[in-house]
Every structure is written in structure tokens, then in C-alpha cells.
PDB file of C-alpha atoms in Angstrom:
ATOM      1  CA  MET Z  57       0.000   0.000   0.000  1.00 50.00           C
ATOM      2  CA  SER Z  58       1.305   3.424  -0.850  1.00 48.00           C
ATOM      3  CA  ARG Z  59       2.248   5.886   1.869  1.00 48.00           C
ATOM      4  CA  ALA Z  60      -0.454   8.315   0.640  1.00 45.00           C
ATOM      5  CA  ALA Z  61      -3.154   5.615   0.781  1.00 54.00           C
ATOM      6  CA  LEU Z  62      -2.088   4.561   4.267  1.00 50.00           C
ATOM      7  CA  THR Z  63      -2.151   8.191   5.416  1.00 57.00           C
ATOM      8  CA  GLY Z  64      -5.715   8.471   4.140  1.00 61.00           C
ATOM      9  CA  TRP Z  65      -6.786   5.421   6.150  1.00 57.00           C
ATOM     10  CA  GLU Z  66      -4.907   6.664   9.238  1.00 57.00           C
ATOM     11  CA  ASP Z  67      -6.679  10.038   8.995  1.00 61.00           C
ATOM     12  CA  ARG Z  68     -10.082   8.422   8.509  1.00 54.00           C
ATOM     13  CA  PHE Z  69      -9.767   6.103  11.513  1.00 55.00           C
ATOM     14  CA  ALA Z  70      -8.167   8.778  13.706  1.00 56.00           C
ATOM     15  CA  ALA Z  71     -11.268  10.909  13.033  1.00 56.00           C
ATOM     16  CA  GLY Z  72     -13.459   8.024  14.229  1.00 59.00           C
ATOM     17  CA  LEU Z  73     -14.949   7.413  10.789  1.00 50.00           C
ATOM     18  CA  GLY Z  74     -16.003   3.858  10.085  1.00 59.00           C
ATOM     19  CA  PHE Z  75     -18.048   2.293   7.343  1.00 64.00           C
ATOM     20  CA  ARG Z  76     -21.123   0.106   7.410  1.00 65.00           C
ATOM     21  CA  ARG Z  77     -22.547  -0.313  10.914  1.00 79.00           C
ATOM     22  CA  VAL Z  78     -22.738  -3.866  12.319  1.00 87.00           C
ATOM     23  CA  ASP Z  79     -26.356  -4.614  13.233  1.00 89.00           C
ATOM     24  CA  SER Z  80     -28.259  -7.560  14.689  1.00 91.00           C
ATOM     25  CA  THR Z  81     -29.366  -8.707  11.220  1.00 91.00           C
ATOM     26  CA  GLU Z  82     -25.739  -9.067  10.160  1.00 92.00           C
ATOM     27  CA  THR Z  83     -24.718 -10.972  13.295  1.00 94.00           C
ATOM     28  CA  THR Z  84     -27.797 -13.223  13.054  1.00 94.00           C
ATOM     29  CA  LEU Z  85     -26.970 -14.090   9.436  1.00 94.00           C
ATOM     30  CA  LEU Z  86     -23.369 -14.788  10.439  1.00 95.00           C
ATOM     31  CA  THR Z  87     -24.300 -17.085  13.343  1.00 95.00           C
ATOM     32  CA  THR Z  88     -26.765 -18.931  11.114  1.00 95.00           C
ATOM     33  CA  ALA Z  89     -24.052 -19.514   8.510  1.00 95.00           C
ATOM     34  CA  VAL Z  90     -21.233 -20.129  11.005  1.00 96.00           C
ATOM     35  CA  PRO Z  91     -22.467 -21.074  14.479  1.00 93.00           C
ATOM     36  CA  ALA Z  92     -19.939 -20.059  17.139  1.00 88.00           C
ATOM     37  CA  ARG Z  93     -18.692 -22.762  19.463  1.00 86.00           C
ATOM     38  CA  PRO Z  94     -16.965 -22.426  22.837  1.00 78.00           C
ATOM     39  CA  GLY Z  95     -13.245 -21.816  22.523  1.00 86.00           C
ATOM     40  CA  ALA Z  96     -13.343 -20.932  18.817  1.00 97.00           C
ATOM     41  CA  ARG Z  97     -10.726 -18.447  17.620  1.00 98.00           C
ATOM     42  CA  ALA Z  98     -11.392 -15.690  15.090  1.00 98.00           C
ATOM     43  CA  LEU Z  99      -9.131 -13.377  13.117  1.00 98.00           C
ATOM     44  CA  ASP Z 100     -10.763 -10.159  11.876  1.00 98.00           C
ATOM     45  CA  VAL Z 101      -8.613  -8.749   9.055  1.00 98.00           C
ATOM     46  CA  GLY Z 102      -9.000  -5.028   8.342  1.00 95.00           C
ATOM     47  CA  CYS Z 103     -10.767  -4.410  11.640  1.00 95.00           C
ATOM     48  CA  GLY Z 104     -11.146  -0.665  11.172  1.00 92.00           C
ATOM     49  CA  LEU Z 105     -12.701   0.774  14.334  1.00 93.00           C
ATOM     50  CA  GLY Z 106     -13.277  -2.726  15.716  1.00 95.00           C
ATOM     51  CA  THR Z 107     -17.065  -2.994  15.608  1.00 94.00           C
ATOM     52  CA  TYR Z 108     -17.131  -6.350  13.787  1.00 95.00           C
ATOM     53  CA  ALA Z 109     -14.321  -7.758  15.934  1.00 97.00           C
ATOM     54  CA  ALA Z 110     -16.273  -6.706  19.042  1.00 96.00           C
ATOM     55  CA  ALA Z 111     -19.368  -8.434  17.649  1.00 95.00           C
ATOM     56  CA  LEU Z 112     -17.316 -11.616  17.122  1.00 96.00           C
ATOM     57  CA  ALA Z 113     -16.029 -11.434  20.699  1.00 96.00           C
ATOM     58  CA  GLY Z 114     -19.615 -10.913  21.853  1.00 94.00           C
ATOM     59  CA  LEU Z 115     -20.608 -14.109  20.041  1.00 94.00           C
ATOM     60  CA  GLY Z 116     -17.989 -16.007  22.052  1.00 94.00           C
ATOM     61  CA  TYR Z 117     -14.979 -15.993  19.732  1.00 97.00           C
ATOM     62  CA  ASP Z 118     -11.497 -15.408  21.118  1.00 97.00           C
ATOM     63  CA  THR Z 119     -10.797 -12.653  18.584  1.00 98.00           C
ATOM     64  CA  LEU Z 120      -7.628 -11.119  17.192  1.00 98.00           C
ATOM     65  CA  ALA Z 121      -8.381  -7.907  15.282  1.00 98.00           C
ATOM     66  CA  VAL Z 122      -5.722  -6.683  12.839  1.00 98.00           C
ATOM     67  CA  ASP Z 123      -5.427  -3.657  10.589  1.00 95.00           C
ATOM     68  CA  TRP Z 124      -2.657  -1.965   8.619  1.00 91.00           C
ATOM     69  CA  ALA Z 125      -3.534   1.433  10.128  1.00 92.00           C
ATOM     70  CA  ASP Z 126      -2.154   2.221  13.587  1.00 93.00           C
ATOM     71  CA  ALA Z 127      -5.122   4.536  14.220  1.00 92.00           C
ATOM     72  CA  ALA Z 128      -7.543   1.634  13.642  1.00 92.00           C
ATOM     73  CA  VAL Z 129      -5.696  -0.597  16.090  1.00 95.00           C
ATOM     74  CA  ALA Z 130      -5.601   2.181  18.693  1.00 94.00           C
ATOM     75  CA  ALA Z 131      -9.329   2.889  18.226  1.00 93.00           C
ATOM     76  CA  THR Z 132     -10.195  -0.795  18.601  1.00 96.00           C
ATOM     77  CA  ARG Z 133      -8.126  -1.082  21.780  1.00 96.00           C
ATOM     78  CA  ASP Z 134      -9.613   2.102  23.254  1.00 95.00           C
ATOM     79  CA  ARG Z 135     -13.232   1.403  22.348  1.00 94.00           C
ATOM     80  CA  TYR Z 136     -13.255  -2.226  23.429  1.00 96.00           C
ATOM     81  CA  ALA Z 137     -10.776  -2.420  26.318  1.00 96.00           C
ATOM     82  CA  ASP Z 138     -13.545  -4.006  28.391  1.00 96.00           C
ATOM     83  CA  LEU Z 139     -13.566  -7.029  26.059  1.00 96.00           C
ATOM     84  CA  GLU Z 140      -9.918  -7.954  26.692  1.00 93.00           C
ATOM     85  CA  PRO Z 141      -8.598 -10.630  26.748  1.00 94.00           C
ATOM     86  CA  ARG Z 142     -11.343 -12.046  24.482  1.00 95.00           C
ATOM     87  CA  LEU Z 143     -10.604  -9.242  21.982  1.00 97.00           C
ATOM     88  CA  ARG Z 144      -7.061  -8.188  21.180  1.00 97.00           C
ATOM     89  CA  ALA Z 145      -5.880  -5.801  18.457  1.00 98.00           C
ATOM     90  CA  ARG Z 146      -2.552  -5.436  16.686  1.00 97.00           C
ATOM     91  CA  ARG Z 147      -1.115  -3.832  13.590  1.00 96.00           C
ATOM     92  CA  LEU Z 148      -0.636  -6.184  10.666  1.00 96.00           C
ATOM     93  CA  ASP Z 149      -0.571  -5.566   6.925  1.00 94.00           C
ATOM     94  CA  PHE Z 150      -2.271  -8.643   5.442  1.00 96.00           C
ATOM     95  CA  ASP Z 151      -0.880  -7.723   2.008  1.00 94.00           C
ATOM     96  CA  ASP Z 152       2.612  -8.396   3.386  1.00 95.00           C
ATOM     97  CA  GLY Z 153       3.146 -12.153   3.270  1.00 95.00           C
ATOM     98  CA  ALA Z 154       6.136 -11.978   5.636  1.00 96.00           C
ATOM     99  CA  GLU Z 155       4.025 -10.237   8.294  1.00 96.00           C
ATOM    100  CA  VAL Z 156       1.233 -12.784   7.922  1.00 97.00           C
ATOM    101  CA  GLU Z 157       3.749 -15.636   8.293  1.00 96.00           C
ATOM    102  CA  ARG Z 158       4.284 -14.480  11.885  1.00 95.00           C
ATOM    103  CA  LEU Z 159       0.729 -15.529  12.729  1.00 97.00           C
ATOM    104  CA  PRO Z 160       0.328 -19.131  13.889  1.00 96.00           C
ATOM    105  CA  ARG Z 161      -0.619 -21.604  11.146  1.00 97.00           C
ATOM    106  CA  ALA Z 162      -3.907 -23.499  11.372  1.00 97.00           C
ATOM    107  CA  ALA Z 163      -4.845 -21.470  14.458  1.00 97.00           C
ATOM    108  CA  PHE Z 164      -8.135 -19.774  13.544  1.00 98.00           C
ATOM    109  CA  ASP Z 165     -11.564 -21.356  13.220  1.00 98.00           C
ATOM    110  CA  LEU Z 166     -12.889 -18.225  11.527  1.00 98.00           C
ATOM    111  CA  VAL Z 167     -11.197 -15.522   9.459  1.00 98.00           C
ATOM    112  CA  THR Z 168     -13.306 -12.504   8.535  1.00 98.00           C
ATOM    113  CA  MET Z 169     -12.665  -9.728   6.034  1.00 98.00           C
ATOM    114  CA  ARG Z 170     -15.424  -7.165   6.182  1.00 96.00           C
ATOM    115  CA  LEU Z 171     -15.283  -4.472   3.487  1.00 93.00           C
ATOM    116  CA  VAL Z 172     -11.530  -4.898   3.002  1.00 94.00           C
ATOM    117  CA  LEU Z 173     -10.797  -7.580   0.385  1.00 96.00           C
ATOM    118  CA  ALA Z 174     -11.302  -5.184  -2.541  1.00 94.00           C
ATOM    119  CA  PHE Z 175      -8.301  -3.204  -1.258  1.00 92.00           C
ATOM    120  CA  MET Z 176      -5.961  -6.222  -1.121  1.00 94.00           C
ATOM    121  CA  THR Z 177      -3.371  -6.193  -3.889  1.00 93.00           C
ATOM    122  CA  ASP Z 178      -3.336  -9.909  -4.765  1.00 96.00           C
ATOM    123  CA  LYS Z 179      -6.643 -11.695  -4.102  1.00 97.00           C
ATOM    124  CA  ARG Z 180      -5.223 -15.160  -4.867  1.00 97.00           C
ATOM    125  CA  ALA Z 181      -2.323 -14.674  -2.430  1.00 97.00           C
ATOM    126  CA  THR Z 182      -4.785 -13.377   0.168  1.00 98.00           C
ATOM    127  CA  ALA Z 183      -6.917 -16.525  -0.187  1.00 98.00           C
ATOM    128  CA  GLU Z 184      -3.820 -18.717   0.198  1.00 97.00           C
ATOM    129  CA  ARG Z 185      -2.759 -16.845   3.335  1.00 98.00           C
ATOM    130  CA  VAL Z 186      -6.213 -17.339   4.815  1.00 98.00           C
ATOM    131  CA  ARG Z 187      -6.121 -21.076   4.029  1.00 97.00           C
ATOM    132  CA  ARG Z 188      -2.826 -21.421   5.911  1.00 97.00           C
ATOM    133  CA  LEU Z 189      -4.289 -19.671   8.959  1.00 98.00           C
ATOM    134  CA  LEU Z 190      -7.507 -21.692   9.160  1.00 98.00           C
ATOM    135  CA  THR Z 191      -7.923 -24.837  11.211  1.00 97.00           C
ATOM    136  CA  PRO Z 192      -9.152 -27.890   9.263  1.00 97.00           C
ATOM    137  CA  GLY Z 193     -12.814 -27.177   8.509  1.00 97.00           C
ATOM    138  CA  GLY Z 194     -12.306 -23.492   9.366  1.00 98.00           C
ATOM    139  CA  VAL Z 195     -14.324 -20.781   7.649  1.00 98.00           C
ATOM    140  CA  TRP Z 196     -13.444 -17.584   5.783  1.00 98.00           C
ATOM    141  CA  VAL Z 197     -16.233 -15.009   5.686  1.00 98.00           C
ATOM    142  CA  VAL Z 198     -15.752 -12.244   3.127  1.00 98.00           C
ATOM    143  CA  THR Z 199     -18.198  -9.341   3.311  1.00 96.00           C
ATOM    144  CA  THR Z 200     -17.929  -7.155   0.226  1.00 96.00           C
ATOM    145  CA  PRO Z 201     -19.754  -5.037  -2.297  1.00 94.00           C
ATOM    146  CA  LEU Z 202     -19.767  -6.392  -5.852  1.00 96.00           C
ATOM    147  CA  THR Z 203     -18.774  -4.097  -8.709  1.00 95.00           C
ATOM    148  CA  GLY Z 204     -21.935  -4.876 -10.653  1.00 94.00           C
ATOM    149  CA  ARG Z 205     -24.008  -3.455  -7.807  1.00 93.00           C
ATOM    150  CA  LEU Z 206     -22.063  -0.217  -7.488  1.00 92.00           C
ATOM    151  CA  PRO Z 207     -22.177   3.020  -9.464  1.00 91.00           C
ATOM    152  CA  GLU Z 208     -19.206   3.505 -11.796  1.00 93.00           C
ATOM    153  CA  GLU Z 209     -17.410   5.964  -9.484  1.00 93.00           C
ATOM    154  CA  ARG Z 210     -17.470   3.496  -6.528  1.00 88.00           C
ATOM    155  CA  ARG Z 211     -16.543   0.252  -8.290  1.00 92.00           C
ATOM    156  CA  ARG Z 212     -13.023   0.336  -6.865  1.00 90.00           C
ATOM    157  CA  ILE Z 213     -14.468  -0.678  -3.460  1.00 89.00           C
ATOM    158  CA  GLY Z 214     -16.059  -3.887  -4.794  1.00 94.00           C
ATOM    159  CA  LEU Z 215     -14.996  -7.233  -6.210  1.00 96.00           C
ATOM    160  CA  THR Z 216     -15.289  -7.984  -9.917  1.00 97.00           C
ATOM    161  CA  PRO Z 217     -16.773 -11.306 -11.078  1.00 97.00           C
ATOM    162  CA  GLU Z 218     -13.234 -12.443 -11.956  1.00 97.00           C
ATOM    163  CA  GLU Z 219     -11.994 -11.626  -8.449  1.00 97.00           C
ATOM    164  CA  VAL Z 220     -14.937 -13.473  -6.910  1.00 98.00           C
ATOM    165  CA  ALA Z 221     -13.994 -16.526  -9.001  1.00 97.00           C
ATOM    166  CA  VAL Z 222     -10.370 -16.359  -7.796  1.00 97.00           C
ATOM    167  CA  VAL Z 223     -11.345 -15.966  -4.144  1.00 97.00           C
ATOM    168  CA  THR Z 224     -14.007 -18.697  -4.102  1.00 97.00           C
ATOM    169  CA  GLU Z 225     -12.139 -21.435  -5.978  1.00 96.00           C
ATOM    170  CA  GLY Z 226     -10.639 -24.409  -4.174  1.00 96.00           C
ATOM    171  CA  TRP Z 227     -12.738 -24.439  -0.991  1.00 98.00           C
ATOM    172  CA  ALA Z 228     -14.417 -27.607   0.301  1.00 97.00           C
ATOM    173  CA  GLU Z 229     -17.734 -25.750   0.661  1.00 97.00           C
ATOM    174  CA  GLY Z 230     -18.957 -22.364  -0.390  1.00 97.00           C
ATOM    175  CA  ALA Z 231     -22.162 -20.404   0.099  1.00 97.00           C
ATOM    176  CA  TRP Z 232     -23.218 -16.773   0.139  1.00 97.00           C
ATOM    177  CA  TYR Z 233     -25.922 -14.492   1.465  1.00 96.00           C
ATOM    178  CA  ASP Z 234     -26.769 -10.825   0.984  1.00 95.00           C
ATOM    179  CA  LEU Z 235     -27.055  -8.391   3.879  1.00 92.00           C
ATOM    180  CA  GLU Z 236     -29.845  -6.682   1.949  1.00 85.00           C
ATOM    181  CA  PRO Z 237     -31.287  -7.216  -1.537  1.00 85.00           C
ATOM    182  CA  ASN Z 238     -28.793  -6.086  -4.192  1.00 86.00           C
ATOM    183  CA  GLY Z 239     -26.446  -4.916  -1.450  1.00 87.00           C
ATOM    184  CA  VAL Z 240     -23.300  -6.167   0.236  1.00 94.00           C
ATOM    185  CA  ARG Z 241     -22.670  -9.906  -0.182  1.00 96.00           C
ATOM    186  CA  CYS Z 242     -21.132 -12.306   2.340  1.00 97.00           C
ATOM    187  CA  PHE Z 243     -19.216 -15.312   1.037  1.00 98.00           C
ATOM    188  CA  VAL Z 244     -18.839 -18.224   3.467  1.00 98.00           C
ATOM    189  CA  LEU Z 245     -15.940 -20.448   2.400  1.00 98.00           C
ATOM    190  CA  ARG Z 246     -15.076 -23.572   4.367  1.00 98.00           C
ATOM    191  CA  ALA Z 247     -11.688 -25.288   4.235  1.00 97.00           C
ATOM    192  CA  GLY Z 248     -11.517 -29.043   3.911  1.00 94.00           C
ATOM    193  CA  SER Z 249     -10.907 -31.172   6.965  1.00 88.00           C
ATOM    194  CA  GLY Z 250      -7.438 -32.053   5.746  1.00 74.00           C
ATOM    195  CA  HIS Z 251      -6.549 -28.863   3.874  1.00 61.00           C
TER     196      HIS Z 251
END
């Protein structure tokens, strides 16, 4: 990520600006698709201000929230200090394979990327990193706009059909649901038991 782009994210998060609010409909759809179980571990990539990571912790996940912006990590820690140790936050650039390698392999039952995958440089490499982090049978939930549902000037924040194909190939199971009709889509991708 360029220094200018990172500065823009830092400024946005430092000002307390988030994106789509996490509501009970979203968490209900998530728990229907991926029921939480005691002791499950989650990794929330691109945590922003931490609202989704806090929702995961509230569902019972031992959650690690990561973001490439220091301001996002600081906001998550400040806003949700009462959820520690169930929710922890740290800086990590998921586009940097060497940084991701420092995370434990096969350690997370759930990896979430909410409104962030479109900004990842290499979608195929991102999917491979997620696979390495998931436990056997673990689940990757990608919440994203799709370019075909966005006006021309906002298409950069969504996934193209080709990117969706790259991200969803090679999983043992795959499903999707929409948060609202013709709105943001959630892909639920499950790793094989011996991946």
C-alpha cells in the first residue's frame, strides 16, 4: 500500500470514521451460517474501528483484530478495552506475506474480512494466506460489495466477477448471502478437513 493511501486510512480512523454499521441482522446471518462454538478463535482482518471484531467477541470468539492502520488498532483497543482478553488488536498488513507468516498456522476457526478484500493487492495470495491460517474445517467469511451493484465511481471498493472466481475457488464448501437485496454480499468459504 502506498504511503499516501495509508495516510488516508490513518486520517479516517483517527477521526473516528467507520463504514457500514454492524447490526443484529448481520450478526444473526453470520451465526446462522457459522455457528460459534466455545473456545473458537477468530481473526478479523482489516478491523477498522473494531465494531465487527467486538461483535465476534460478543458471540464467544477469542478474537484477534488486525489492521494496517495504527489509528484503527488504537481505536479498537480504546473502544473495546472491556472485552480484553477475548478481543485483542494489533497492527498487521495482510498484504505483506512476511508479516502474515508471523501468525500461527492453522490457528483460527474463523477468518473474517469485512469491506476490506477489494483493497488487497493480490486476491489469490490473500486466499492462500487465509487457508494457511484456518484450522481444518475453518471458515473464511468475506463481506464485500460487488462491482456490478455499485455506481461507476465506486466500483473500486467492490470485487469484480473475476476476483470473486479467484477468491471462491478451491474451498471444500462455499455459500453466500446478501445483507440486503442487491447490497453487500457475504461469502462463506469452508476449508476441507485435511486442507
